[in-house]
Tab-separated table of C-alpha atoms and ligand atoms in Angstrom:
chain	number	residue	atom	x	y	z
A	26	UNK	CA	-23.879	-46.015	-19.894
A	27	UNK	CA	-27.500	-45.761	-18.546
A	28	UNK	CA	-28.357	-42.921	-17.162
A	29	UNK	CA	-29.385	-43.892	-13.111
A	30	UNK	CA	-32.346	-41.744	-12.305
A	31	UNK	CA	-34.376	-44.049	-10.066
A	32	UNK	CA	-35.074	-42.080	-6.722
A	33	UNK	CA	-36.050	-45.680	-4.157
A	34	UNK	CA	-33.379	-47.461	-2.174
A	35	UNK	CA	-35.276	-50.212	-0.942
A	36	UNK	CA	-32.891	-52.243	0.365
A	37	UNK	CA	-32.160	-52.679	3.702
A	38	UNK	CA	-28.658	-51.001	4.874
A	39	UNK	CA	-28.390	-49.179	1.943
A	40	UNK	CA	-27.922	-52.320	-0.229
A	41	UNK	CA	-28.474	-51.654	-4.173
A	42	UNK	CA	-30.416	-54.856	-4.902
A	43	UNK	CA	-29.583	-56.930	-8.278
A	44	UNK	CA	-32.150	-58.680	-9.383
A	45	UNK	CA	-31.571	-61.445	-12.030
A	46	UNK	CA	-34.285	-62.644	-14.455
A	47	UNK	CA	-33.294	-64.922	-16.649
A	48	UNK	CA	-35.926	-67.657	-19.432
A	49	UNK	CA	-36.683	-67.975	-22.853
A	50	UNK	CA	-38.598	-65.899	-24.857
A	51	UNK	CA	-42.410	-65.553	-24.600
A	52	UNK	CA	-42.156	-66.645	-20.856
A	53	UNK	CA	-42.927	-62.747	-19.561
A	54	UNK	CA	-39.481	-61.487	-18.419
A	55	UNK	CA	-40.406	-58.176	-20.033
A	56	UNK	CA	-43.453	-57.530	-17.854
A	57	UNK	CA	-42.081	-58.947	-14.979
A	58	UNK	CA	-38.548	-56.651	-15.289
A	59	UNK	CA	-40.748	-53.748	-15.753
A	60	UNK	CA	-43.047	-54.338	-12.651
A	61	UNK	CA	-40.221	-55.166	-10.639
A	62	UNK	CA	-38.266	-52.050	-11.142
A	63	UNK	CA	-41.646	-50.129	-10.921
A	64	UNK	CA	-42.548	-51.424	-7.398
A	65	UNK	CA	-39.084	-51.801	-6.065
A	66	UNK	CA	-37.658	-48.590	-7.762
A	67	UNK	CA	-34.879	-50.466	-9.577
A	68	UNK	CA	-33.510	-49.546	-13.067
A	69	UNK	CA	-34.673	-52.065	-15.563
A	70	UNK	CA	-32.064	-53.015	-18.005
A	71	UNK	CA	-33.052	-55.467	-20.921
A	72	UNK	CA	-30.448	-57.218	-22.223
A	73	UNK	CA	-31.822	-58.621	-25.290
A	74	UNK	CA	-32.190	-55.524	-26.657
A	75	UNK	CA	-28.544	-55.454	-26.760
A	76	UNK	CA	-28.027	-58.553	-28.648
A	77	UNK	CA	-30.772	-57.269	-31.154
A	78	UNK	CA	-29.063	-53.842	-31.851
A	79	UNK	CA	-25.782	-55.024	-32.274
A	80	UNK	CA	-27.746	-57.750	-34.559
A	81	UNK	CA	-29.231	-55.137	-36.546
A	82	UNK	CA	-25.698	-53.589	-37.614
A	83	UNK	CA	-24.806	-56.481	-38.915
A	84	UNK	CA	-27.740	-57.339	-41.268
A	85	UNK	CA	-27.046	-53.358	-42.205
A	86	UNK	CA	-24.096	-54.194	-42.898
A	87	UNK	CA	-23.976	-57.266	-44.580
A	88	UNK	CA	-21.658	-59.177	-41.910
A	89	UNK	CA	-21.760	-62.892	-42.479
A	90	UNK	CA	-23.605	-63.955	-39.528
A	91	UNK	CA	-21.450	-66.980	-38.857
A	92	UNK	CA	-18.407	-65.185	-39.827
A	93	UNK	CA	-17.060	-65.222	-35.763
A	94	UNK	CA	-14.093	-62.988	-36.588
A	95	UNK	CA	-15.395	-60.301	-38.755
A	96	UNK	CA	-18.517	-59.883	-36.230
A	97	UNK	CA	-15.756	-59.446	-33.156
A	98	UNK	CA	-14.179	-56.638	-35.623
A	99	UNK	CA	-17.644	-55.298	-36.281
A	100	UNK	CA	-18.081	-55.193	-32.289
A	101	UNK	CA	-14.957	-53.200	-31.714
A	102	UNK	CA	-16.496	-50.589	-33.919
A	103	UNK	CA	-19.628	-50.316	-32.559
A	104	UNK	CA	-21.321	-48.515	-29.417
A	105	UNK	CA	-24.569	-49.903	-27.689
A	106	UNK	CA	-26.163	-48.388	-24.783
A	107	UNK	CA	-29.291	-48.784	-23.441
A	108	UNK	CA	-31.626	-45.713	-21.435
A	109	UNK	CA	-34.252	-46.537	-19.105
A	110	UNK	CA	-37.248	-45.151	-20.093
A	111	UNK	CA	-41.098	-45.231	-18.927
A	112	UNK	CA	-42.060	-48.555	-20.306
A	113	UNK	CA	-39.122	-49.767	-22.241
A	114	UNK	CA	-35.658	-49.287	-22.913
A	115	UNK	CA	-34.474	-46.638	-25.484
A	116	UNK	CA	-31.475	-48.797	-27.301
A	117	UNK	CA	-28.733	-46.615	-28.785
A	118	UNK	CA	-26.930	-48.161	-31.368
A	119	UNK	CA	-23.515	-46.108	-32.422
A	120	UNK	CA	-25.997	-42.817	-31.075
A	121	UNK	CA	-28.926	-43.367	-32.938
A	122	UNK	CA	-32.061	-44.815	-31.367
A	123	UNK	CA	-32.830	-48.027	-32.697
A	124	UNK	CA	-35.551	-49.129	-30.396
A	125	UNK	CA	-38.772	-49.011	-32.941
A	126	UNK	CA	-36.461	-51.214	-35.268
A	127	UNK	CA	-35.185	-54.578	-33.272
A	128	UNK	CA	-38.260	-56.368	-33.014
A	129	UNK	CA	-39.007	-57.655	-36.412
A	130	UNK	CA	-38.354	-61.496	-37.029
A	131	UNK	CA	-35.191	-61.318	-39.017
A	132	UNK	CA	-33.314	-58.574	-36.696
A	133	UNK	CA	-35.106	-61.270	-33.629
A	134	UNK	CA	-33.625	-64.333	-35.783
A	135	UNK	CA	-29.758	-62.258	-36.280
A	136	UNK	CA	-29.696	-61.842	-32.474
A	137	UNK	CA	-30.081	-65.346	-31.541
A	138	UNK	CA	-27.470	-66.081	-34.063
A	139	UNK	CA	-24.843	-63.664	-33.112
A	140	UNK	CA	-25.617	-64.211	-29.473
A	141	UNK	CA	-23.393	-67.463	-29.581
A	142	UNK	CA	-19.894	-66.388	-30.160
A	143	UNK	CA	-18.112	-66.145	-27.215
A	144	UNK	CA	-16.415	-62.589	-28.150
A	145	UNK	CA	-19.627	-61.094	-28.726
A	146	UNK	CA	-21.280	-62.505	-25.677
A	147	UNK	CA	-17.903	-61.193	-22.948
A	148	UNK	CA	-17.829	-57.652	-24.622
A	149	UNK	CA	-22.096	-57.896	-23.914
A	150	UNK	CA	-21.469	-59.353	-20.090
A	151	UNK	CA	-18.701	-56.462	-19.692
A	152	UNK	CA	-20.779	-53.307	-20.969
A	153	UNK	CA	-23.497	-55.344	-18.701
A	154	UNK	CA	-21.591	-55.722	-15.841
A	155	UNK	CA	-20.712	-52.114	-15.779
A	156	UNK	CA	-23.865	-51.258	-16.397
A	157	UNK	CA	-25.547	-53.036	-12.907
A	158	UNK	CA	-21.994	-52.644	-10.820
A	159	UNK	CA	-24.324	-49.924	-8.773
A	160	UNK	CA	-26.574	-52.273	-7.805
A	161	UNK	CA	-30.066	-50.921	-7.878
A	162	UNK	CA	-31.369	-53.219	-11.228
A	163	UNK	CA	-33.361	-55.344	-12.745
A	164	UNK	CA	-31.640	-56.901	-14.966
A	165	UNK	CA	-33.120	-59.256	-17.925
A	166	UNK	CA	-31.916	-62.153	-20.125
A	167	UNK	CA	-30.409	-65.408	-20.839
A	168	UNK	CA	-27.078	-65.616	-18.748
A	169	UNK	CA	-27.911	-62.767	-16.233
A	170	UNK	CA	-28.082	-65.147	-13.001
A	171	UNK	CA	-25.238	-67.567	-14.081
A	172	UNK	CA	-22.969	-65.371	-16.038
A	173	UNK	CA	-23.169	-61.694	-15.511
A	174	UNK	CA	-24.236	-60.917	-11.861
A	175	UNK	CA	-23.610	-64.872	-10.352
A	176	UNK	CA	-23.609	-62.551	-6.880
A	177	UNK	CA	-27.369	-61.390	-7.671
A	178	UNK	CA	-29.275	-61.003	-4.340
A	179	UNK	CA	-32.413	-62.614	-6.063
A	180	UNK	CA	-32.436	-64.777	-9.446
A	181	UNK	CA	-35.649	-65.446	-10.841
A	182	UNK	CA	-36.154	-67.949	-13.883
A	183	UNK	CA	-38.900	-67.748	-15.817
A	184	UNK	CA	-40.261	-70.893	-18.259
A	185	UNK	CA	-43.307	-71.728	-19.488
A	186	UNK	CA	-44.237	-74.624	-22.085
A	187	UNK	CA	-43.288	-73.622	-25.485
A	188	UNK	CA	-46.809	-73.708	-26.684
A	189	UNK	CA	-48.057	-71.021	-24.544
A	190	UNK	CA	-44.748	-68.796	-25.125
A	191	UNK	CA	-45.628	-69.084	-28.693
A	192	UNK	CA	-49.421	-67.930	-28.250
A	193	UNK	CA	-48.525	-65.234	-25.696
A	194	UNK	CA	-46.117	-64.089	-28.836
A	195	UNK	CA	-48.549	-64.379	-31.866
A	196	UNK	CA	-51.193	-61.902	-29.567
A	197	UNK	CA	-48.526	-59.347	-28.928
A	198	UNK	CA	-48.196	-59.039	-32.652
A	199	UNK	CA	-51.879	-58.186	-32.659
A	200	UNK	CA	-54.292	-57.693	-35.586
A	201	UNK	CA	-52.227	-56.977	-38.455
A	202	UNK	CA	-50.147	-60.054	-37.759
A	203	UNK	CA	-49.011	-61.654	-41.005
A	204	UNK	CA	-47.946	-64.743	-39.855
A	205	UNK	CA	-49.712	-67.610	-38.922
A	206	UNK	CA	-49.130	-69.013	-34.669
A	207	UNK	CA	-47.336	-71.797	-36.169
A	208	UNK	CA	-44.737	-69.943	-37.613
A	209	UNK	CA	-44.080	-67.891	-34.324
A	210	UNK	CA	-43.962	-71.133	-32.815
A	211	UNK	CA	-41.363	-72.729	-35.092
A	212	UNK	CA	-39.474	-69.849	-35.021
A	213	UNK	CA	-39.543	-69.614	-31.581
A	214	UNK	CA	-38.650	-73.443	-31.278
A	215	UNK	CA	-35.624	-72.672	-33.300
A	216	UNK	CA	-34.533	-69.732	-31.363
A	217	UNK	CA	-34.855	-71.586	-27.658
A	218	UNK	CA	-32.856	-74.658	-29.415
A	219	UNK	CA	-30.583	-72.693	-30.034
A	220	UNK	CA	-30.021	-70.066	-26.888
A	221	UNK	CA	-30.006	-73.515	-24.907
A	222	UNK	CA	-27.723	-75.203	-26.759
A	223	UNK	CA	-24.792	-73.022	-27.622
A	224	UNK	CA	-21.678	-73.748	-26.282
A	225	UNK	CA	-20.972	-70.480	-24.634
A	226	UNK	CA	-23.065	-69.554	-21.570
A	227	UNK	CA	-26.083	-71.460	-22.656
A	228	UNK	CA	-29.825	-70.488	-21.129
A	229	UNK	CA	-30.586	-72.877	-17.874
A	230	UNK	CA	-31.350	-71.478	-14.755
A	231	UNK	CA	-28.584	-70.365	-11.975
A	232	UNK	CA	-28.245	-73.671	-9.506
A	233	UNK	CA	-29.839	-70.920	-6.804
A	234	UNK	CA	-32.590	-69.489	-9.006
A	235	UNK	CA	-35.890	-69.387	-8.038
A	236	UNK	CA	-38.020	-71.121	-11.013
A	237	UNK	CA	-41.277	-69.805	-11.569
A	238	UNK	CA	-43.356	-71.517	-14.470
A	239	UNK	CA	-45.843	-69.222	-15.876
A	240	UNK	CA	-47.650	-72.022	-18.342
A	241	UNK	CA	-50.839	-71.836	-16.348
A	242	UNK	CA	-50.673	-68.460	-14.644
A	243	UNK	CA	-51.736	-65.354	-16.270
A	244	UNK	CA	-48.892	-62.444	-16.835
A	245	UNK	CA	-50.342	-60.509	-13.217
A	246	UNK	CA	-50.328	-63.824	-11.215
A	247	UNK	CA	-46.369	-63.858	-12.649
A	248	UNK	CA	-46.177	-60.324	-11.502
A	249	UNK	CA	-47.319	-60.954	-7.988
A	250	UNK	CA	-45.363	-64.312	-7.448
A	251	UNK	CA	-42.268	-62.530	-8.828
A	252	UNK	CA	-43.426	-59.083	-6.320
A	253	UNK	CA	-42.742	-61.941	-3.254
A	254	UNK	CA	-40.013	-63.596	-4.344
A	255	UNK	CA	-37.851	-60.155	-3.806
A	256	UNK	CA	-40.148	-58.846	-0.848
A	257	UNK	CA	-39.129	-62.427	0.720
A	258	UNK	CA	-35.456	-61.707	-0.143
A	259	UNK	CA	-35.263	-58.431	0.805
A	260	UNK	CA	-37.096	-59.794	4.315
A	261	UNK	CA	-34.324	-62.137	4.755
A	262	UNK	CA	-31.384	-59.680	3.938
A	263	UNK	CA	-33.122	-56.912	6.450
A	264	UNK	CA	-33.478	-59.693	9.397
A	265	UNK	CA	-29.639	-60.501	8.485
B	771	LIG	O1	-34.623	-61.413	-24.900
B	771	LIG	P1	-34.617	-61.240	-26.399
B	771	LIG	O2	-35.599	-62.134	-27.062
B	771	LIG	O3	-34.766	-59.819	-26.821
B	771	LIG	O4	-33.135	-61.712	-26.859
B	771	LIG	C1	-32.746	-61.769	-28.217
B	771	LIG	C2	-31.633	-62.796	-28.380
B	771	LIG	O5	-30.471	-62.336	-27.717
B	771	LIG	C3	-31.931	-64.173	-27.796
B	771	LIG	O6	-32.403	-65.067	-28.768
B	771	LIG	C4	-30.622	-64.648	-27.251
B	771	LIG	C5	-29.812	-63.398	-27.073
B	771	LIG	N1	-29.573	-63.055	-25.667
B	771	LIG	C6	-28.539	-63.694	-25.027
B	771	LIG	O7	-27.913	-64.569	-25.609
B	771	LIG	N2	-28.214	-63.331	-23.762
B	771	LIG	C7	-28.905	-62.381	-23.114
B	771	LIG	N3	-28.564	-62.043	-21.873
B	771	LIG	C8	-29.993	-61.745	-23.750
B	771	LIG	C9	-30.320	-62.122	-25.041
């Protein structure tokens, strides 16, 4: 369990806000999460991270990726928690910190794969669920709007055209990138076919999400559009 250690209630009446932010990769969740629970003194909880560390076992240990059954056994053997830190999550897979060592293509390409079997996804929504029942988060994903807080006081979804996602990707890598931007884009492709079109709590916004397309706007023009969308929410809720 995450340890809560955020000091603001800014919610009216007490209320522990959840606040939902769901999109495909490359379309700034990350920054936007972060800001979010900076301004509004929420805990920021990254779901992917989850996905990626429980991914990561499995390469380890040589589970069959597609193999739904012995991946549910895997997952009854394994412990994933996530800490809030300064500017990311610490992810703590069976105790040991795997954070430096989930963001490298193949553990990023695992995730996406083992993300779609419905065992794996409700023991993820449960340890998430449990995770936000305080209220008080920001929490980030795929399914986090339409699958594991549905009640969220504000649901943000986040898209932008997969050209740009792909771009914004390749320049995170920096430098010493050894790929080309067409690969990240193919691979990225790939991934967003897939997280929308598995059968089991597939990506699309929350019928009362707010959808904020970041194609043309630069990552603190996301920031600030995503800053109002809560202030105006928790405006409405305190006039209530
Ligand atoms: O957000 P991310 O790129 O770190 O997520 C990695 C993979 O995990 C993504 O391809 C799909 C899966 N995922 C998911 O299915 N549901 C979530 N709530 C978060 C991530």
């Amino acid at each position: 369990m995450t340890a809560r250690n955020h000091p603001v209630d800014p919610a009216p009446g007490g209320m522990k806000l959840i606040v939902a932010i769901d999109g495909p990769a490359g379309a700034g969740k990350s920054t936007v999460a972060r800001q979010l629970a900076k301004r509004f003194g929420l805990l920021n909880l990254e779901t992917g991270a989850m996905y990626r560390a429980f991914a990561l076992k499995a390469l380890r240990l040589e589970v069959p990726l597609s193999d739904a059954k012995a991946l549910e056994q895997l997952s009854e053997d394994t412990v994933i928690r996530l800490e809030t830190g300064e500017t990311e999550n610490r992810v703590l897979l069976d105790e040991e910190d795997v954070t430096g060592l989930i963001r490298n293509p193949e553990v990023t390409d695992a995730a996406s794969r083992v993300s779609v079997f419905p065992s794996i996804r409700a023991w993820m929504v449960r340890l998430q669920q449990r995770m936000g029942e305080d209220g008080g988060v920001v929490m980030e994903g795929r399914d986090i709007g339409t699958v594991v807080f549905p009640q969220a006081e504000v649901k943000i979804f986040l898209d932008a055209a997969p050209e740009v996602r792909g771009m914004r990707r390749f320049d995170q890598l920096g430098p010493g990138a050894t790929v080309q931007p067409e690969e990240v884009l193919r691979d990225l492709r790939a991934r967003d076919e897939r997280d929308r079109n598995r059968a089991d709590s597939p990506l699309k916004p929350a019928p009362d999400a707010i959808l904020l397309d970041s194609t043309r706007m630069t990552l603190d023009e996301v920031v600030q559009a995503a800053e109002s969308i809560v202030e105006a929410r928790l405006h409405a809720l305190s006039a209530r």
